[in-house]
Amino acid sequence: MTWRRKDLLGTRELDAAEIRDVLDTADSMKEIAARDIKKVPTLRGKTVVNLFYEASTRTRTSFEIAGKWLSADVINFSASGSSAEKGESFLDTALNIEAMSPDVVVVRHGASGAPALLARHLKCAVVNAGDGAHEHPTQALLDLQTIRQKKGHLEGLSVAIVGDVAHSRVARSNIHAMRTMGMTVTVAGPPTLIPPACQELGVKVSHRLEEAIGHADVIMMLRLQKERMHSGLIPSLREYSRVWGLGLEKLRACRADVLIMHPGPVNRGVEIAPEVADGPYSVILDQVANGVAVRMAVLYLLAGSRPA
Ligand code: CP
């Protein structure tokens, strides 16, 4: 085991051994989901606080399930309904939560860098559950775990990440992690949705969907992140879907063993057709299931693998 970190803030900082450490630990946790009684004592007596300032279905639920299956006490905090609505600052809120002695704070926030700010001020472990358009490390780790399960390895695989790359923390975390694991990444989308400095991250850029996906082992479709767009970056949803949406027709030209991934939430009929999202190449719900195992692994490595 190589894990030495207090926090998990991004995949950019992780080396290949650390990523393998999380994935191997997650593999060993996965069988808990198949038990009648889904409970192990690993984090008994530990407290995990989910501090969410943005909406979430998958991440928050899976961190809660992960903590509970490991016997931690899990507390869910939403900014809405809290004293943040009375003007309490993010840092003051976090310092007040810390005064109640949690072992791990899992934070999602609309501002890039918010988890790093907490990591500097809090003595407990901090996990980034998505910060603005910056990083979403546990999503990338569960994506890698899903690919490794399905393909048997990571190195040498070719991945196409398609859509709104500019606003996607999932794309950024996956690019860092996939490059570290020896994978080839092509990002594809309209020029307005691909960051100008993207090539500096070591990826290929394509502005033609068919070119990007034709030989890919894995295709990851992204949602249009309208909540982070400040102006109209696409002509219309119908036009975007026609050119960049993945339907059955475009899928026919792909590899016979291609994996179709999507981090969710899916906008059916926009970036992906329902027949593709629900079809035989899709591993979208495997990603969600692996989210619990990966988050159990992360909580264990941060709070359970060191002496109290
Ligand atoms: N993929 C993901 O982060 O989904 P949620 O926003 O539902 O957590």
Short mmCIF file of C-alpha atoms and ligand atoms in Angstrom, two decimals:
data_model
loop_
_atom_site.label_atom_id
_atom_site.label_comp_id
_atom_site.label_asym_id
_atom_site.label_seq_id
_atom_site.Cartn_x
_atom_site.Cartn_y
_atom_site.Cartn_z
CA MET A 1 0.00 0.00 0.00
CA THR A 2 1.42 3.38 -1.04
CA TRP A 3 -1.25 5.74 0.32
CA ARG A 4 0.27 8.56 2.43
CA ARG A 5 -2.06 11.48 1.78
CA LYS A 6 -4.21 13.36 4.29
CA ASP A 7 -6.67 14.48 1.56
CA LEU A 8 -7.91 13.52 -1.90
CA LEU A 9 -8.20 16.77 -3.85
CA GLY A 10 -7.57 15.73 -7.46
CA THR A 11 -6.15 13.07 -9.75
CA ARG A 12 -3.51 15.44 -11.10
CA GLU A 13 -1.46 14.89 -7.94
CA LEU A 14 -1.80 11.07 -7.92
CA ASP A 15 0.86 8.76 -9.35
CA ALA A 16 0.13 5.37 -10.95
CA ALA A 17 0.87 3.43 -7.74
CA GLU A 18 -1.60 5.55 -5.76
CA ILE A 19 -4.30 5.09 -8.39
CA ARG A 20 -3.70 1.33 -8.40
CA ASP A 21 -3.88 1.38 -4.60
CA VAL A 22 -7.40 2.90 -4.72
CA LEU A 23 -8.59 0.55 -7.50
CA ASP A 24 -7.20 -2.59 -5.81
CA THR A 25 -8.75 -1.55 -2.49
CA ALA A 26 -12.07 -0.89 -4.27
CA ASP A 27 -11.90 -4.35 -5.87
CA SER A 28 -11.57 -5.89 -2.43
CA MET A 29 -14.55 -3.83 -1.15
CA LYS A 30 -16.87 -4.70 -4.03
CA GLU A 31 -18.08 -8.02 -2.65
CA ILE A 32 -19.70 -6.22 0.32
CA ALA A 33 -22.46 -5.11 -2.08
CA ALA A 34 -23.38 -8.76 -2.73
CA ARG A 35 -23.75 -9.69 0.96
CA ASP A 36 -27.09 -10.10 2.73
CA ILE A 37 -25.80 -7.91 5.55
CA LYS A 38 -23.85 -5.10 3.96
CA LYS A 39 -21.80 -4.00 6.93
CA VAL A 40 -18.15 -4.35 7.99
CA PRO A 41 -16.65 -2.74 11.11
CA THR A 42 -13.73 -1.03 9.30
CA LEU A 43 -14.68 2.58 10.15
CA ARG A 44 -16.60 1.96 13.40
CA GLY A 45 -16.28 5.05 15.59
CA LYS A 46 -15.31 7.31 12.66
CA THR A 47 -17.45 10.21 11.47
CA VAL A 48 -17.88 11.30 7.84
CA VAL A 49 -19.58 14.61 6.99
CA ASN A 50 -20.91 15.14 3.45
CA LEU A 51 -20.74 18.92 2.93
CA PHE A 52 -22.65 19.59 -0.30
CA TYR A 53 -23.07 23.11 -1.71
CA GLU A 54 -24.25 21.83 -5.10
CA ALA A 55 -26.88 19.32 -6.20
CA SER A 56 -25.88 15.65 -6.42
CA THR A 57 -27.57 12.28 -6.75
CA ARG A 58 -24.81 9.72 -7.37
CA THR A 59 -21.87 11.19 -5.46
CA ARG A 60 -23.64 12.11 -2.26
CA THR A 61 -25.70 8.90 -2.08
CA SER A 62 -22.71 6.67 -2.78
CA PHE A 63 -20.50 8.40 -0.20
CA GLU A 64 -23.31 7.96 2.31
CA ILE A 65 -23.76 4.27 1.46
CA ALA A 66 -19.98 3.74 1.43
CA GLY A 67 -19.59 5.27 4.89
CA LYS A 68 -22.53 3.31 6.32
CA TRP A 69 -21.39 -0.04 4.90
CA LEU A 70 -18.03 0.62 6.59
CA SER A 71 -19.90 1.36 9.89
CA ALA A 72 -18.92 5.06 10.02
CA ASP A 73 -21.42 7.62 11.29
CA VAL A 74 -22.39 9.66 8.22
CA ILE A 75 -23.88 13.13 8.45
CA ASN A 76 -25.29 14.86 5.37
CA PHE A 77 -25.05 18.65 5.27
CA SER A 78 -26.74 20.65 2.50
CA ALA A 79 -26.08 24.36 2.14
CA SER A 80 -29.78 24.88 1.50
CA GLY A 81 -31.55 24.91 4.86
CA SER A 82 -28.29 25.60 6.74
CA SER A 83 -26.94 28.79 8.30
CA ALA A 84 -25.16 29.47 5.00
CA GLU A 85 -28.55 30.97 4.07
CA LYS A 86 -28.11 33.45 6.97
CA GLY A 87 -24.74 34.61 5.62
CA GLU A 88 -22.29 32.22 7.31
CA SER A 89 -19.20 31.85 5.12
CA PHE A 90 -18.08 28.54 3.62
CA LEU A 91 -14.92 28.50 5.74
CA ASP A 92 -16.75 29.42 8.96
CA THR A 93 -19.26 26.64 8.29
CA ALA A 94 -16.45 24.15 7.74
CA LEU A 95 -14.59 25.26 10.88
CA ASN A 96 -17.81 24.78 12.89
CA ILE A 97 -18.24 21.30 11.42
CA GLU A 98 -14.58 20.55 12.27
CA ALA A 99 -15.24 21.61 15.88
CA MET A 100 -17.56 18.57 16.07
CA SER A 101 -14.55 16.27 15.39
CA PRO A 102 -15.30 14.54 12.07
CA ASP A 103 -12.64 12.25 10.61
CA VAL A 104 -13.46 12.98 6.96
CA VAL A 105 -15.23 15.90 5.27
CA VAL A 106 -16.47 15.21 1.74
CA VAL A 107 -17.09 18.51 -0.04
CA ARG A 108 -18.83 19.51 -3.26
CA HIS A 109 -18.78 23.19 -4.18
CA GLY A 110 -19.35 25.34 -7.27
CA ALA A 111 -16.05 27.18 -6.76
CA SER A 112 -12.85 25.57 -8.06
CA GLY A 113 -10.37 25.27 -5.19
CA ALA A 114 -12.95 25.14 -2.38
CA PRO A 115 -11.83 21.65 -1.20
CA ALA A 116 -8.16 22.76 -1.28
CA LEU A 117 -9.06 25.74 0.91
CA LEU A 118 -10.65 23.40 3.46
CA ALA A 119 -7.72 20.99 3.30
CA ARG A 120 -5.41 23.85 4.34
CA HIS A 121 -7.59 24.83 7.30
CA LEU A 122 -8.97 21.51 8.61
CA LYS A 123 -7.00 18.85 10.49
CA CYS A 124 -9.34 16.06 9.30
CA ALA A 125 -9.19 14.44 5.85
CA VAL A 126 -10.88 16.34 3.01
CA VAL A 127 -12.25 14.67 -0.14
CA ASN A 128 -13.10 16.67 -3.24
CA ALA A 129 -16.54 15.51 -4.45
CA GLY A 130 -16.49 17.99 -7.35
CA ASP A 131 -15.34 21.63 -7.36
CA GLY A 132 -16.55 23.89 -10.16
CA ALA A 133 -14.99 22.94 -13.50
CA HIS A 134 -11.78 21.87 -11.76
CA GLU A 135 -11.74 18.20 -10.57
CA HIS A 136 -13.96 15.29 -9.51
CA PRO A 137 -11.35 12.69 -8.55
CA THR A 138 -13.61 9.91 -7.22
CA GLN A 139 -15.61 9.99 -10.47
CA ALA A 140 -12.42 9.44 -12.50
CA LEU A 141 -11.32 6.63 -10.16
CA LEU A 142 -14.67 4.84 -10.49
CA ASP A 143 -14.47 5.29 -14.26
CA LEU A 144 -11.01 3.69 -14.30
CA GLN A 145 -12.21 0.87 -12.08
CA THR A 146 -15.11 0.21 -14.49
CA ILE A 147 -12.79 0.18 -17.52
CA ARG A 148 -10.27 -2.09 -15.77
CA GLN A 149 -13.04 -4.54 -14.80
CA LYS A 150 -14.43 -4.68 -18.33
CA LYS A 151 -11.16 -4.64 -20.30
CA GLY A 152 -8.83 -6.32 -17.81
CA HIS A 153 -6.21 -3.56 -18.05
CA LEU A 154 -5.81 0.20 -18.57
CA GLU A 155 -2.46 0.77 -20.26
CA GLY A 156 -2.62 1.22 -24.03
CA LEU A 157 -6.39 1.78 -24.22
CA SER A 158 -7.76 4.60 -26.32
CA VAL A 159 -10.52 6.82 -24.87
CA ALA A 160 -12.68 9.46 -26.59
CA ILE A 161 -14.21 12.07 -24.24
CA VAL A 162 -17.00 13.81 -26.14
CA GLY A 163 -18.99 16.98 -25.54
CA ASP A 164 -18.69 19.86 -23.11
CA VAL A 165 -15.07 19.32 -22.08
CA ALA A 166 -14.58 23.01 -21.26
CA HIS A 167 -16.90 22.95 -18.24
CA SER A 168 -16.29 19.35 -17.16
CA ARG A 169 -14.46 18.50 -13.94
CA VAL A 170 -15.07 14.85 -14.83
CA ALA A 171 -13.14 15.26 -18.10
CA ARG A 172 -10.26 17.03 -16.33
CA SER A 173 -9.90 14.38 -13.62
CA ASN A 174 -10.18 11.58 -16.16
CA ILE A 175 -7.59 13.14 -18.47
CA HIS A 176 -5.03 13.37 -15.64
CA ALA A 177 -5.74 9.85 -14.34
CA MET A 178 -5.92 8.18 -17.76
CA ARG A 179 -2.68 9.78 -18.96
CA THR A 180 -0.98 8.66 -15.74
CA MET A 181 -2.19 5.09 -16.37
CA GLY A 182 -0.76 5.05 -19.91
CA MET A 183 -4.00 5.55 -21.82
CA THR A 184 -4.47 7.67 -24.96
CA VAL A 185 -7.16 10.36 -24.67
CA THR A 186 -8.90 12.23 -27.49
CA VAL A 187 -11.30 15.03 -26.58
CA ALA A 188 -13.97 15.90 -29.12
CA GLY A 189 -16.59 18.59 -29.32
CA PRO A 190 -17.41 21.90 -30.98
CA PRO A 191 -14.53 24.41 -30.69
CA THR A 192 -16.54 26.51 -28.20
CA LEU A 193 -16.65 23.56 -25.78
CA ILE A 194 -13.00 22.49 -25.99
CA PRO A 195 -10.57 24.56 -23.86
CA PRO A 196 -7.87 26.24 -26.00
CA ALA A 197 -5.02 24.87 -23.83
CA CYS A 198 -6.36 21.31 -23.86
CA GLN A 199 -3.39 19.87 -25.78
CA GLU A 200 -1.10 20.93 -22.92
CA LEU A 201 -2.80 18.17 -20.89
CA GLY A 202 -1.39 15.61 -23.34
CA VAL A 203 -4.62 14.84 -25.22
CA LYS A 204 -5.49 14.80 -28.91
CA VAL A 205 -8.26 17.18 -30.03
CA SER A 206 -10.86 16.38 -32.68
CA HIS A 207 -13.74 18.45 -33.98
CA ARG A 208 -15.33 15.48 -35.78
CA LEU A 209 -17.24 12.93 -33.74
CA GLU A 210 -16.82 10.04 -36.18
CA GLU A 211 -13.04 10.58 -36.29
CA ALA A 212 -12.77 10.62 -32.48
CA ILE A 213 -14.88 7.55 -31.75
CA GLY A 214 -14.07 5.30 -34.75
CA HIS A 215 -11.18 3.39 -33.11
CA ALA A 216 -11.83 4.17 -29.44
CA ASP A 217 -11.92 1.35 -26.86
CA VAL A 218 -13.99 3.61 -24.61
CA ILE A 219 -16.35 6.49 -25.44
CA MET A 220 -17.27 8.82 -22.58
CA MET A 221 -20.18 11.13 -23.38
CA LEU A 222 -20.56 14.35 -21.37
CA ARG A 223 -23.59 16.44 -20.51
CA LEU A 224 -23.83 20.08 -21.59
CA GLN A 225 -23.12 21.89 -18.30
CA LYS A 226 -25.52 24.77 -18.86
CA GLU A 227 -25.17 25.89 -15.23
CA ARG A 228 -21.52 26.80 -15.98
CA MET A 229 -22.06 28.41 -19.41
CA HIS A 230 -22.13 32.20 -19.41
CA SER A 231 -23.29 32.63 -23.01
CA GLY A 232 -24.76 30.59 -25.85
CA LEU A 233 -21.91 28.28 -26.89
CA ILE A 234 -24.02 26.05 -29.18
CA PRO A 235 -26.48 27.08 -31.92
CA SER A 236 -29.32 24.98 -30.47
CA LEU A 237 -29.83 21.73 -28.56
CA ARG A 238 -31.31 20.11 -31.69
CA GLU A 239 -28.25 21.05 -33.76
CA TYR A 240 -25.85 19.93 -31.01
CA SER A 241 -27.63 16.60 -30.71
CA ARG A 242 -27.58 16.06 -34.49
CA VAL A 243 -23.83 16.64 -34.77
CA TRP A 244 -22.49 15.53 -31.37
CA GLY A 245 -25.15 13.21 -29.96
CA LEU A 246 -24.32 9.48 -29.94
CA GLY A 247 -27.09 7.47 -31.60
CA LEU A 248 -27.26 3.92 -32.96
CA GLU A 249 -26.23 4.99 -36.46
CA LYS A 250 -22.93 6.52 -35.32
CA LEU A 251 -22.32 3.61 -32.93
CA ARG A 252 -22.39 1.13 -35.84
CA ALA A 253 -19.06 2.53 -37.08
CA CYS A 254 -17.37 1.93 -33.68
CA ARG A 255 -15.39 -1.06 -32.40
CA ALA A 256 -17.43 -4.18 -31.67
CA ASP A 257 -16.11 -4.22 -28.07
CA VAL A 258 -16.45 -0.49 -27.35
CA LEU A 259 -17.58 0.65 -23.88
CA ILE A 260 -20.04 3.55 -23.66
CA MET A 261 -19.70 5.59 -20.47
CA HIS A 262 -21.41 8.65 -19.02
CA PRO A 263 -20.82 10.13 -15.54
CA GLY A 264 -24.47 11.21 -15.21
CA PRO A 265 -26.81 12.92 -15.00
CA VAL A 266 -27.76 11.84 -18.55
CA ASN A 267 -29.77 14.15 -20.79
CA ARG A 268 -31.39 11.48 -22.95
CA GLY A 269 -31.85 12.52 -26.55
CA VAL A 270 -29.27 15.34 -26.28
CA GLU A 271 -25.73 13.90 -25.90
CA ILE A 272 -26.82 10.25 -26.02
CA ALA A 273 -29.80 8.41 -27.49
CA PRO A 274 -31.83 6.28 -25.04
CA GLU A 275 -31.13 3.13 -27.13
CA VAL A 276 -27.39 3.71 -26.66
CA ALA A 277 -27.61 4.65 -22.96
CA ASP A 278 -29.62 1.47 -22.28
CA GLY A 279 -27.92 -0.70 -24.92
CA PRO A 280 -25.44 -3.59 -24.70
CA TYR A 281 -22.30 -1.42 -24.93
CA SER A 282 -23.35 0.87 -22.09
CA VAL A 283 -21.66 0.53 -18.68
CA ILE A 284 -23.33 3.59 -17.19
CA LEU A 285 -24.95 1.74 -14.28
CA ASP A 286 -21.76 -0.29 -13.68
CA GLN A 287 -20.06 3.09 -13.14
CA VAL A 288 -22.65 3.97 -10.50
CA ALA A 289 -22.27 0.61 -8.75
CA ASN A 290 -18.48 0.98 -8.75
CA GLY A 291 -18.90 4.43 -7.23
CA VAL A 292 -19.79 2.85 -3.88
CA ALA A 293 -16.74 0.54 -3.88
CA VAL A 294 -14.35 3.32 -4.90
CA ARG A 295 -15.73 5.67 -2.25
CA MET A 296 -15.43 2.93 0.38
CA ALA A 297 -11.80 2.55 -0.71
CA VAL A 298 -11.16 6.29 -0.45
CA LEU A 299 -12.77 6.57 3.00
CA TYR A 300 -10.80 3.53 4.19
CA LEU A 301 -7.46 4.82 2.86
CA LEU A 302 -8.00 8.26 4.41
CA ALA A 303 -9.56 7.30 7.75
CA GLY A 304 -9.20 3.60 8.36
CA SER A 305 -5.78 2.48 7.23
CA ARG A 306 -3.80 4.42 9.83
CA PRO A 307 -3.74 3.96 13.58
CA ALA A 308 -6.16 6.33 15.41
N1 CP B 1 -21.42 12.08 -11.70
C1 CP B 1 -21.86 12.86 -10.68
O1 CP B 1 -21.07 13.57 -10.06
O2 CP B 1 -23.20 12.80 -10.45
P1 CP B 1 -23.95 13.63 -9.31
O3 CP B 1 -23.87 15.11 -9.69
O4 CP B 1 -25.37 13.13 -9.29
O5 CP B 1 -23.25 13.41 -8.01
#
